[in-house]
Structures are given as structure tokens and as C-alpha cells.
Amino acid sequence: MNNIVCRSIIFCCLLLSFSSHLQAARYTGGVAINIDQNVTFNFGIANQGNRTATVWYSNNMAIAIEGASASTYERATMEKIVALMAASKASFEEFTGLRNLPLNGSYRGLPTIQVPRDNNGAGGLAAHGVFGLSVGSGLFNPFYERVKQGDISIDQVWLYEMNRNFYKSGSNGWNAWIDWACDGNNSNYGYWTVGFNNAAAFWIVDDLGVGLHYFGKDYARFRQDHKDELDKYLNNNAYNFDNVWATSKLPWRNGTINTLMSAVLLEWYDDLGGKAFVQRLYQQIENNPKLRDRFDHQGARDNWYRMVSRASRSDQAQYFENTLRWSISSSAKTQIQNELGGDNGGGGNDSDIIIEAEDAQLYGLFKVGNDSAASAGQYIHSEYQGNYYGENVEANRAELSFTAPQAGLYTLKGTTYAPSNQADSFYIKVNDNPRQIWDTTNSSVYEEMDVNYRNEANQVEIDISAGQHKIVVYVREDGTRLDRLRLVRIGEGNGGQDDGENGGYDGIPRPITIEAESATLSGLFRKGSDAAANAGAYIDSALNGQYFEGNASNPNRAQMSFIATGAGRYLLKGTAYSPTQSADSFWVQVNGGTIHLWDTLATAAYDEMDVNSRGVSDTLEVQLNEGENTITVYVREDGTRLDQLRLLPLDGNGGGEEPPIPEPEVNLLVNGDFESGNSTGWVSGYSATTTTTTSAYSGNYALLSKDRSAWYHGPKQDVISKLNVGSSYKLSAMVRMVSGSSTKIESRLLTRGTTGHVWHKLGQVSGTTAWQELSAEFTVQASGSLINAELYFFGPDAGNNFIIDEVSLTEQ
């Protein structure tokens, strides 16, 4: 039985929680609105013309309803609906990369949802490439009643029609790259538009964190219907591209193939990376050759193969040819193998680490560009202005994180495009080593070169340990493009002890500067620009005269991760700007410790001061670990600006007491290192054989999962007695394949609360025969009380064996 089919049968009813990827929901509740009554509004989308209407609107979304008055609908409920529509639009913008669409009917210049009494029937209406949609009151009123009763679920028709706004059409529309004629009519545009319209209902509601309503069906049932269609195709080897995908109707029922297209999009979304995959998929559509005509089926298949492979960052030839039974041209396969690092040429080999630049976390001037000549069709750059950046370069950076499957000595190579000798350099830093100047090859083509350090090294070699690392690239001469980085292993090295330039953390504490705008922001926090601030930027929350105490402040946080070259006591200083005496404080926390109330200087200027703790100390001295640390700042009085933090090492241990020796972390798992020589505490999830092996990462034994007849077969451990709802935990494990490779090895947590089972995705790595660390940090969530909890490892295709070792689960 095909592994994808097995997955559908076993897990389909549980996939609602899978696709959330443990991310925060975009929809967080209602917003303040205004109401204008008895206005004349043109319901043009439904061809209804000018009608009397009432409009409910916020600062970024409006809903115009024909014949209604302010009292027709409850304000609190309409606040939720307006916010939900605005959040839906923002979600589409993030997934598709399309913003600022022209408006198809608007009120006060706002994107507007139109609700006439009659919408030419019971459905919805919208257009391609312009924002605006319409549903009749017959659909809107039941939606309103559900929300009023507390059921925050959005109708599929809203998302179906909204997706049409975000689907490019015309001579340069997406159909010119991905769609084909399904009958003898050359003007036929196939069904991928509808396929995306339906599939968007799944990933948008996942992103919003709300439910789905489809004419009496909920999210799980609507998902299952799509999975069933794909299963029918996959389970019958007689079905292939020509007799199913290139026809107008499904061979097993009188329905169009758009449902099958939606189902396979959902399949990819679930298995190949969730939101990040879909975002890359949209960006990759136009990085392919246009189809010759509507009957260029081979070109369309090749384009889909290229898009999905690039968006998933893995060669999907086996899936397309063996699972979907689509023939792919040899030239397309060769291109992808070269781009993604296959064995047959320019990409490198299996031991290379390839980092696509567009996967970086970008700050400041850096942005993604599209070019079919670049690897995976994209690169990063700053717009060419003829500028040079020698100071405050931290603001304009690209952070490229990667996992080294094995320790060793690596050479660092980069593929760049440098249009002139005024645009041919970056700054670059590996882990926490000094920042260096990298002079790129001066060439208007994408060329790979050895990364150099000006005046120091013509070929950079770095000695790194297995596990997580980070390379940061900074703008130096704008206009220089970075396509990708590649690390080539050339020797055993010194176990990562000499990381790059004299390497790594040498135990000597040094001053640390953190620009606030580099933080990961949540809740009310936002970035602002001010030339008077360090690096021209700061963070704050909008000044509304409010303050936040206790747990109310937790959602509104700025988290700053940084590296300390040595452990010890540091003095914490901060540069802040306080516009009023009622906007001059934050909460601040170091490494998850005590939360301190910091009173900033009550001045409307960027002034540095010692961070204090009200009622405790006028100066804050903190203990840092060697390596990674975290400072979290919470909103207390909104409007207070944070510009920069600095940490200054103190003599010895700060002149105070020796810091307490931390308690060793307790592994909550039974037999996590398997040095008992048996599998005590571990059993097989669903099926397979779970036993010990001497092929261990460390010590004498590890755990082997073999005789696996489905991808979701593997070892599990009951952890119900070890977990508490609301508590946070860290999972770490070393994993590898026994032989061959797989798309993934992953871990998931299955919990059961009072309302049912929920699957939570934890860590995932690609499966190779090299040991890799699989890690995740998560907070236990459950509906009501927690009844059961089990930790699983699985992922490789059926028949493939894998090993786990050094598994630990610790409370944070």
C-alpha cells in the first residue's frame, strides 16, 4: 500500500492539529470598528448597482451590507467578523507574496466585502488580480450567527473567493506556467485555479487558528473528502496522468479533477513544510519556462516537478514518477539534481551542506529576488543605490541557519552575482567569529567561488561540530546578489573546537551589543524607524495610554537571542526613549529567570542607562552562559521605545557571590540512552519491531526500528505521567537511517484531552546514514484535562529502518 495512502487512512481525521505547526494563530479577536448607516454603495461585484447600505469598518477592512442598519447586527460580533476578514486578507498576502492589489469596489479607500441581499444565487463572486468579494445575505447571516454564538469558523466560500483575488490571470497569469487543456479546446485553462481556491481553505484556516464551515461539513470532514479522492487515484495503478489529470472528469465519478488538484496541494502542504513550503511554491511558479500552448502537458508536468522540488528543498522525482505516475523529462530532473546538490554534477555530493540564500531570515535592506538563472530560481540582495555600508551593518543582515550532520573541517563556497566593481562584496560571519569582508567574483552571472576573508584567507575553512550553526551575511556594497552557500567537508577537523578564525567560544567574556529591532516580536511590539536611534530603528508598541501587568504582558514580547563568548556576570545597559511619564517602563527577563520591572529614563531622547529592577536594584547584573543566551523584553507601558541593549562583562564574577551551580537537567524519559541493553520503556507505535542495536551514537547501544510496513511505524513512549498542560519542554535525539535515505525522520506528540486526540509536530530532519540531532521546544496544550500523552518517532518510507539514540525530554 502506498505510504501516502496509509497516512491518509490512519491520520486523516487528526490532521487538523498537524498543520498548525505549533505556530501562533493570526486571528486574535475583534478590533474597534466604525459604523456608517444609510450610505449609497455600489454593489458592483454582483452587478447590483447602487443600493442603500450600512458599512462596518476598521482601519484596514470594511463590510458593506445592503439594507442593514447599525442595530441589525451586534457590534461585538461584527468587530470579530471585520477582524477575521482582515486577518484572512493578511494571511493570503503572506502565502502568495502579493500585496497592495487594486480594489474591486471600496469604501473610504478600504478593501471591502460586499453583502447584497441577493448575490445572483447562493454562492460568492470575485475576480482575479483585484481585491474584493461578494456573498449574499443568505450566506452571511448564518456565518454571523455562528460567530455570535462563539463558533469562530469561516465559510469555505469566503476563502475560495478571496483566493481568486490572489490568483494571477491574464497573459502573464500563473496558468501560463502550470495549467493545461483537459479537452480539445485550446482556450481551456484547466482547473488549477479552482484547485488552489479549495486548498487555500486548509492552509489559511490553519494560519488563522479558526475553524472551517462548508455547507454543514467541518474542517476534518472537508479534509477527509479531499484525501478520499486522492486515495482513489493512488490506489489504482491503472490511473495515470493521461487518463485522469489530462481529462475533464474523474473516471470514478462525474466530478471535475479540481478536487484531485486541491487534494495533492493539501498533500504537499502537510508533508513538505506547511506554510513555508506554500510560500515558496507561489514564488517558484514564474521561475520556469512558460508553456508553449495549452497542450504542453510535458512542460506543465516538468514545471510542477521543478516548483515542488525547489519549494520543498528536496528532489521530488520519485514522488512525481512513482506515486503520482507523471512522467518527468530527464532534462528537468538533471536541472533539479544540480540545483539541489545531487550526485550527478554541479550541485556537489551527499556530504555537502547547501544553504539557499532565500531561506535566510532577512533584516533591513535585504530582500528576495527572482531569477530563473539562480539556484532554485531565487537570490537575496539589497537594491543597487551605489551605497557602501561600513558602520551599523547589523541592521542589514541575512541569517542563514543550518544543521551539520557530522563534525569536520569544511571549506565555505558561495554562489554570487556582482554587476559591477561597486557591487561585489559582503560582510560575513560564521557563528560567533569576527565579521570579515568577503570580496565576491565581479561577474554578472551566477558563479560559485571560495569564500575569502580580505587580507586574511583566500579560502575559508571552518571546523564545526555536528548540530546547529549560523552564518550571517551583511550588506556592504548594495546590489551584490547572494544565490547560495555550500559547505564541502574536507577532513575530520578537531571536533568543532577550532571553529573558523581561531574559533568558537574561547571562554573570555566580551562586550555584547544587541539592536532591539533584531528581536523576534510578538503581540503589540512593532518596529519603527528614527534616524536618531542606533542603526536607525527601534521597537515599541503603539502609545494608547495602557499598561500590562503579570500574565497580560506575556503575549507582547520581544525575544533577543545572542552569543556570549564566555560565561560570567555582565552588567545590563539599555538605550530607551520615553515619550511621556506614563510610557517609561518595560519588563525584562534573562534566560527565563526572574522578570524585572525596568523603569527607563523619562526623557523623549535615546539615552543609555543601567537597566534596573524596581524595588530590588538600581543596576541589573546577570549571569550569562557561554554560547547562546536570550533576553526577553515585555510591554509594560505602551509607547516606550527600546533602541539597544548592551552587556558589559564584570571583573571576576562581578564582585559578588559565586553563581549557584545549576541543577542538572532531568531526563523525563525512561531508558533514553538505551545503555540498559534493552528497549525497556519503548514499544512499537502501530507496528514494526523495536529492539536495541550496537550501532550507537554514543555508548554501547541505540534503539532500532525495523520491519516497518508504513511511514508512521516506529517507537513510542508513554509520557502522560511526565507532562503538564501549559508547561514547556525540550526534546533532543540523535537519529539516522540504517541505509539509504528518506525525506524525513520526525517526532510527534499525541495527546488526548477531554475533546479528543491531537497530534503535535515536534522536530524533523532529512533521513541520511549520518547521525543528526533532532530537537524541538514545545509547550503542552490540550483541550481540558490531559488524559493520555505519547511521544513517537517515525517518518521514513515503509521498509526503511532507522535508529535513535541519546533521547532526552527535559522541562524548561
PDB file of C-alpha atoms in Angstrom, residues 390-565:
ATOM      1  CA  GLY A 390      30.850  50.447   6.818  1.00  0.00           C
ATOM      2  CA  GLU A 391      29.016  51.100  10.084  1.00  0.00           C
ATOM      3  CA  ASN A 392      25.798  49.888  11.711  1.00  0.00           C
ATOM      4  CA  VAL A 393      25.746  46.952   9.318  1.00  0.00           C
ATOM      5  CA  GLU A 394      23.881  44.771  11.845  1.00  0.00           C
ATOM      6  CA  ALA A 395      20.622  46.300  10.659  1.00  0.00           C
ATOM      7  CA  ASN A 396      21.049  44.893   7.127  1.00  0.00           C
ATOM      8  CA  ARG A 397      21.737  41.201   7.516  1.00  0.00           C
ATOM      9  CA  ALA A 398      20.693  37.736   6.395  1.00  0.00           C
ATOM     10  CA  GLU A 399      20.849  34.965   8.996  1.00  0.00           C
ATOM     11  CA  LEU A 400      21.335  31.514   7.447  1.00  0.00           C
ATOM     12  CA  SER A 401      20.911  28.708   9.971  1.00  0.00           C
ATOM     13  CA  PHE A 402      21.898  25.160   9.076  1.00  0.00           C
ATOM     14  CA  THR A 403      22.475  21.738  10.607  1.00  0.00           C
ATOM     15  CA  ALA A 404      25.785  19.953  10.137  1.00  0.00           C
ATOM     16  CA  PRO A 405      25.056  16.203  10.141  1.00  0.00           C
ATOM     17  CA  GLN A 406      28.628  15.434  11.172  1.00  0.00           C
ATOM     18  CA  ALA A 407      31.549  17.310  12.672  1.00  0.00           C
ATOM     19  CA  GLY A 408      34.516  18.103  10.465  1.00  0.00           C
ATOM     20  CA  LEU A 409      36.610  20.598   8.580  1.00  0.00           C
ATOM     21  CA  TYR A 410      34.638  22.290   5.790  1.00  0.00           C
ATOM     22  CA  THR A 411      35.507  24.755   3.052  1.00  0.00           C
ATOM     23  CA  LEU A 412      32.952  27.516   2.532  1.00  0.00           C
ATOM     24  CA  LYS A 413      31.810  28.302  -1.016  1.00  0.00           C
ATOM     25  CA  GLY A 414      29.341  30.871  -2.254  1.00  0.00           C
ATOM     26  CA  THR A 415      27.430  31.494  -5.476  1.00  0.00           C
ATOM     27  CA  THR A 416      27.106  35.207  -6.182  1.00  0.00           C
ATOM     28  CA  TYR A 417      26.268  37.727  -8.898  1.00  0.00           C
ATOM     29  CA  ALA A 418      28.177  41.032  -8.828  1.00  0.00           C
ATOM     30  CA  PRO A 419      27.058  43.515 -11.520  1.00  0.00           C
ATOM     31  CA  SER A 420      29.945  45.976 -11.071  1.00  0.00           C
ATOM     32  CA  ASN A 421      33.103  46.606  -9.080  1.00  0.00           C
ATOM     33  CA  GLN A 422      30.978  48.857  -6.876  1.00  0.00           C
ATOM     34  CA  ALA A 423      28.700  45.966  -6.021  1.00  0.00           C
ATOM     35  CA  ASP A 424      30.944  42.979  -5.361  1.00  0.00           C
ATOM     36  CA  SER A 425      31.347  42.437  -1.624  1.00  0.00           C
ATOM     37  CA  PHE A 426      29.584  41.376   1.553  1.00  0.00           C
ATOM     38  CA  TYR A 427      30.477  41.129   5.204  1.00  0.00           C
ATOM     39  CA  ILE A 428      30.240  37.569   6.523  1.00  0.00           C
ATOM     40  CA  LYS A 429      30.405  35.951   9.957  1.00  0.00           C
ATOM     41  CA  VAL A 430      30.394  32.240  10.897  1.00  0.00           C
ATOM     42  CA  ASN A 431      28.798  31.503  14.261  1.00  0.00           C
ATOM     43  CA  ASP A 432      30.319  33.954  16.746  1.00  0.00           C
ATOM     44  CA  ASN A 433      33.623  34.560  14.964  1.00  0.00           C
ATOM     45  CA  PRO A 434      34.722  38.057  13.929  1.00  0.00           C
ATOM     46  CA  ARG A 435      32.919  39.635  10.995  1.00  0.00           C
ATOM     47  CA  GLN A 436      35.026  39.620   7.808  1.00  0.00           C
ATOM     48  CA  ILE A 437      34.975  41.275   4.367  1.00  0.00           C
ATOM     49  CA  TRP A 438      34.169  38.849   1.544  1.00  0.00           C
ATOM     50  CA  ASP A 439      35.162  40.073  -1.926  1.00  0.00           C
ATOM     51  CA  THR A 440      32.964  38.265  -4.451  1.00  0.00           C
ATOM     52  CA  THR A 441      33.762  37.481  -8.078  1.00  0.00           C
ATOM     53  CA  ASN A 442      32.997  40.540 -10.203  1.00  0.00           C
ATOM     54  CA  SER A 443      30.698  38.906 -12.743  1.00  0.00           C
ATOM     55  CA  SER A 444      27.141  39.444 -13.994  1.00  0.00           C
ATOM     56  CA  VAL A 445      26.436  35.708 -13.942  1.00  0.00           C
ATOM     57  CA  TYR A 446      25.900  33.379 -11.009  1.00  0.00           C
ATOM     58  CA  GLU A 447      29.309  31.859 -10.244  1.00  0.00           C
ATOM     59  CA  GLU A 448      30.410  29.700  -7.347  1.00  0.00           C
ATOM     60  CA  MET A 449      33.666  30.721  -5.643  1.00  0.00           C
ATOM     61  CA  ASP A 450      35.637  30.027  -2.486  1.00  0.00           C
ATOM     62  CA  VAL A 451      34.540  32.459   0.187  1.00  0.00           C
ATOM     63  CA  ASN A 452      37.527  34.605   1.210  1.00  0.00           C
ATOM     64  CA  TYR A 453      38.432  36.907   4.087  1.00  0.00           C
ATOM     65  CA  ARG A 454      40.112  40.025   2.661  1.00  0.00           C
ATOM     66  CA  ASN A 455      43.828  40.153   3.543  1.00  0.00           C
ATOM     67  CA  GLU A 456      43.478  37.023   5.698  1.00  0.00           C
ATOM     68  CA  ALA A 457      42.388  33.927   3.789  1.00  0.00           C
ATOM     69  CA  ASN A 458      41.751  33.215   0.105  1.00  0.00           C
ATOM     70  CA  GLN A 459      39.858  30.056   1.021  1.00  0.00           C
ATOM     71  CA  VAL A 460      37.852  29.942   4.239  1.00  0.00           C
ATOM     72  CA  GLU A 461      37.971  26.670   6.173  1.00  0.00           C
ATOM     73  CA  ILE A 462      35.772  26.166   9.233  1.00  0.00           C
ATOM     74  CA  ASP A 463      35.961  23.430  11.831  1.00  0.00           C
ATOM     75  CA  ILE A 464      32.453  22.774  13.152  1.00  0.00           C
ATOM     76  CA  SER A 465      30.710  20.293  15.386  1.00  0.00           C
ATOM     77  CA  ALA A 466      27.646  18.289  14.412  1.00  0.00           C
ATOM     78  CA  GLY A 467      24.435  20.210  15.022  1.00  0.00           C
ATOM     79  CA  GLN A 468      23.110  23.726  14.569  1.00  0.00           C
ATOM     80  CA  HIS A 469      25.201  26.635  13.250  1.00  0.00           C
ATOM     81  CA  LYS A 470      24.591  30.053  11.771  1.00  0.00           C
ATOM     82  CA  ILE A 471      26.219  32.118   9.044  1.00  0.00           C
ATOM     83  CA  VAL A 472      25.319  35.808   8.894  1.00  0.00           C
ATOM     84  CA  VAL A 473      25.835  37.827   5.711  1.00  0.00           C
ATOM     85  CA  TYR A 474      25.663  41.646   5.857  1.00  0.00           C
ATOM     86  CA  VAL A 475      25.183  44.260   3.135  1.00  0.00           C
ATOM     87  CA  ARG A 476      28.479  46.008   2.318  1.00  0.00           C
ATOM     88  CA  GLU A 477      28.053  47.212  -1.281  1.00  0.00           C
ATOM     89  CA  ASP A 478      24.401  47.209  -2.211  1.00  0.00           C
ATOM     90  CA  GLY A 479      23.378  45.409  -5.383  1.00  0.00           C
ATOM     91  CA  THR A 480      25.567  42.337  -4.771  1.00  0.00           C
ATOM     92  CA  ARG A 481      23.470  39.176  -5.035  1.00  0.00           C
ATOM     93  CA  LEU A 482      23.864  36.011  -2.967  1.00  0.00           C
ATOM     94  CA  ASP A 483      22.386  32.867  -4.503  1.00  0.00           C
ATOM     95  CA  ARG A 484      23.503  30.122  -2.138  1.00  0.00           C
ATOM     96  CA  LEU A 485      26.259  28.895   0.188  1.00  0.00           C
ATOM     97  CA  ARG A 486      27.819  25.432   0.128  1.00  0.00           C
ATOM     98  CA  LEU A 487      29.973  23.756   2.777  1.00  0.00           C
ATOM     99  CA  VAL A 488      32.212  20.960   1.481  1.00  0.00           C
ATOM    100  CA  ARG A 489      33.622  18.555   4.064  1.00  0.00           C
ATOM    101  CA  ILE A 490      37.375  18.049   3.538  1.00  0.00           C
ATOM    102  CA  GLY A 491      38.501  16.310   6.728  1.00  0.00           C
ATOM    103  CA  GLU A 492      37.885  15.235  10.290  1.00  0.00           C
ATOM    104  CA  GLY A 493      38.865  18.550  11.834  1.00  0.00           C
ATOM    105  CA  ASN A 494      39.097  18.961  15.585  1.00  0.00           C
ATOM    106  CA  GLY A 495      35.560  18.189  16.607  1.00  0.00           C
ATOM    107  CA  GLY A 496      34.428  21.758  16.177  1.00  0.00           C
ATOM    108  CA  GLN A 497      36.881  23.122  18.738  1.00  0.00           C
ATOM    109  CA  ASP A 498      38.557  25.444  16.226  1.00  0.00           C
ATOM    110  CA  ASP A 499      35.527  27.000  14.583  1.00  0.00           C
ATOM    111  CA  GLY A 500      36.746  29.227  11.806  1.00  0.00           C
ATOM    112  CA  GLU A 501      39.078  32.097  12.671  1.00  0.00           C
ATOM    113  CA  ASN A 502      40.757  30.839  15.866  1.00  0.00           C
ATOM    114  CA  GLY A 503      37.334  29.638  16.547  1.00  0.00           C
ATOM    115  CA  GLY A 504      34.373  29.387  18.609  1.00  0.00           C
ATOM    116  CA  TYR A 505      33.792  30.488  22.153  1.00  0.00           C
ATOM    117  CA  ASP A 506      37.117  30.854  23.945  1.00  0.00           C
ATOM    118  CA  GLY A 507      35.658  31.335  27.432  1.00  0.00           C
ATOM    119  CA  ILE A 508      36.631  35.025  27.607  1.00  0.00           C
ATOM    120  CA  PRO A 509      33.619  37.313  28.274  1.00  0.00           C
ATOM    121  CA  ARG A 510      33.428  40.251  25.837  1.00  0.00           C
ATOM    122  CA  PRO A 511      31.002  43.180  25.477  1.00  0.00           C
ATOM    123  CA  ILE A 512      27.787  42.352  23.642  1.00  0.00           C
ATOM    124  CA  THR A 513      25.585  44.794  21.720  1.00  0.00           C
ATOM    125  CA  ILE A 514      22.031  43.863  20.692  1.00  0.00           C
ATOM    126  CA  GLU A 515      19.951  46.035  18.375  1.00  0.00           C
ATOM    127  CA  ALA A 516      16.346  45.815  19.563  1.00  0.00           C
ATOM    128  CA  GLU A 517      14.994  45.619  16.009  1.00  0.00           C
ATOM    129  CA  SER A 518      16.779  42.272  15.603  1.00  0.00           C
ATOM    130  CA  ALA A 519      14.366  40.705  18.123  1.00  0.00           C
ATOM    131  CA  THR A 520      11.596  38.275  17.312  1.00  0.00           C
ATOM    132  CA  LEU A 521       8.461  40.333  18.015  1.00  0.00           C
ATOM    133  CA  SER A 522       5.107  39.069  19.274  1.00  0.00           C
ATOM    134  CA  GLY A 523       1.826  40.738  20.163  1.00  0.00           C
ATOM    135  CA  LEU A 524       1.796  44.543  20.295  1.00  0.00           C
ATOM    136  CA  PHE A 525       5.506  45.026  19.646  1.00  0.00           C
ATOM    137  CA  ARG A 526       6.442  46.568  16.284  1.00  0.00           C
ATOM    138  CA  LYS A 527       9.485  48.071  14.568  1.00  0.00           C
ATOM    139  CA  GLY A 528       9.861  51.779  14.000  1.00  0.00           C
ATOM    140  CA  SER A 529      12.311  53.986  12.083  1.00  0.00           C
ATOM    141  CA  ASP A 530      14.123  57.022  13.513  1.00  0.00           C
ATOM    142  CA  ALA A 531      17.439  58.400  12.272  1.00  0.00           C
ATOM    143  CA  ALA A 532      18.300  59.353  15.860  1.00  0.00           C
ATOM    144  CA  ALA A 533      18.186  55.722  17.015  1.00  0.00           C
ATOM    145  CA  ASN A 534      21.151  53.344  16.743  1.00  0.00           C
ATOM    146  CA  ALA A 535      21.075  51.738  13.257  1.00  0.00           C
ATOM    147  CA  GLY A 536      18.061  53.964  12.533  1.00  0.00           C
ATOM    148  CA  ALA A 537      15.446  51.699  14.136  1.00  0.00           C
ATOM    149  CA  TYR A 538      13.768  50.844  17.450  1.00  0.00           C
ATOM    150  CA  ILE A 539      10.885  48.746  18.747  1.00  0.00           C
ATOM    151  CA  ASP A 540       7.805  49.833  20.675  1.00  0.00           C
ATOM    152  CA  SER A 541       4.062  49.353  20.969  1.00  0.00           C
ATOM    153  CA  ALA A 542       1.561  51.997  19.892  1.00  0.00           C
ATOM    154  CA  LEU A 543       1.004  54.667  22.554  1.00  0.00           C
ATOM    155  CA  ASN A 544      -2.577  54.187  23.794  1.00  0.00           C
ATOM    156  CA  GLY A 545      -2.076  55.008  27.486  1.00  0.00           C
ATOM    157  CA  GLN A 546      -2.323  51.370  28.595  1.00  0.00           C
ATOM    158  CA  TYR A 547      -0.093  49.244  30.789  1.00  0.00           C
ATOM    159  CA  PHE A 548       0.234  45.500  31.204  1.00  0.00           C
ATOM    160  CA  GLU A 549       0.887  43.559  34.386  1.00  0.00           C
ATOM    161  CA  GLY A 550       1.570  39.892  35.127  1.00  0.00           C
ATOM    162  CA  ASN A 551       0.394  37.363  32.542  1.00  0.00           C
ATOM    163  CA  ALA A 552      -1.209  40.130  30.477  1.00  0.00           C
ATOM    164  CA  SER A 553       2.262  41.170  29.323  1.00  0.00           C
ATOM    165  CA  ASN A 554       3.377  37.706  28.162  1.00  0.00           C
ATOM    166  CA  PRO A 555       1.888  37.858  24.639  1.00  0.00           C
ATOM    167  CA  ASN A 556       3.569  41.225  23.994  1.00  0.00           C
ATOM    168  CA  ARG A 557       7.241  40.346  23.950  1.00  0.00           C
ATOM    169  CA  ALA A 558      10.484  40.886  22.090  1.00  0.00           C
ATOM    170  CA  GLN A 559      12.880  37.946  22.275  1.00  0.00           C
ATOM    171  CA  MET A 560      16.566  38.544  21.549  1.00  0.00           C
ATOM    172  CA  SER A 561      18.922  35.595  21.184  1.00  0.00           C
ATOM    173  CA  PHE A 562      22.656  36.270  21.283  1.00  0.00           C
ATOM    174  CA  ILE A 563      26.032  34.615  21.843  1.00  0.00           C
ATOM    175  CA  ALA A 564      28.340  35.157  24.819  1.00  0.00           C
ATOM    176  CA  THR A 565      31.954  34.144  24.168  1.00  0.00           C
TER     177      THR A 565
END
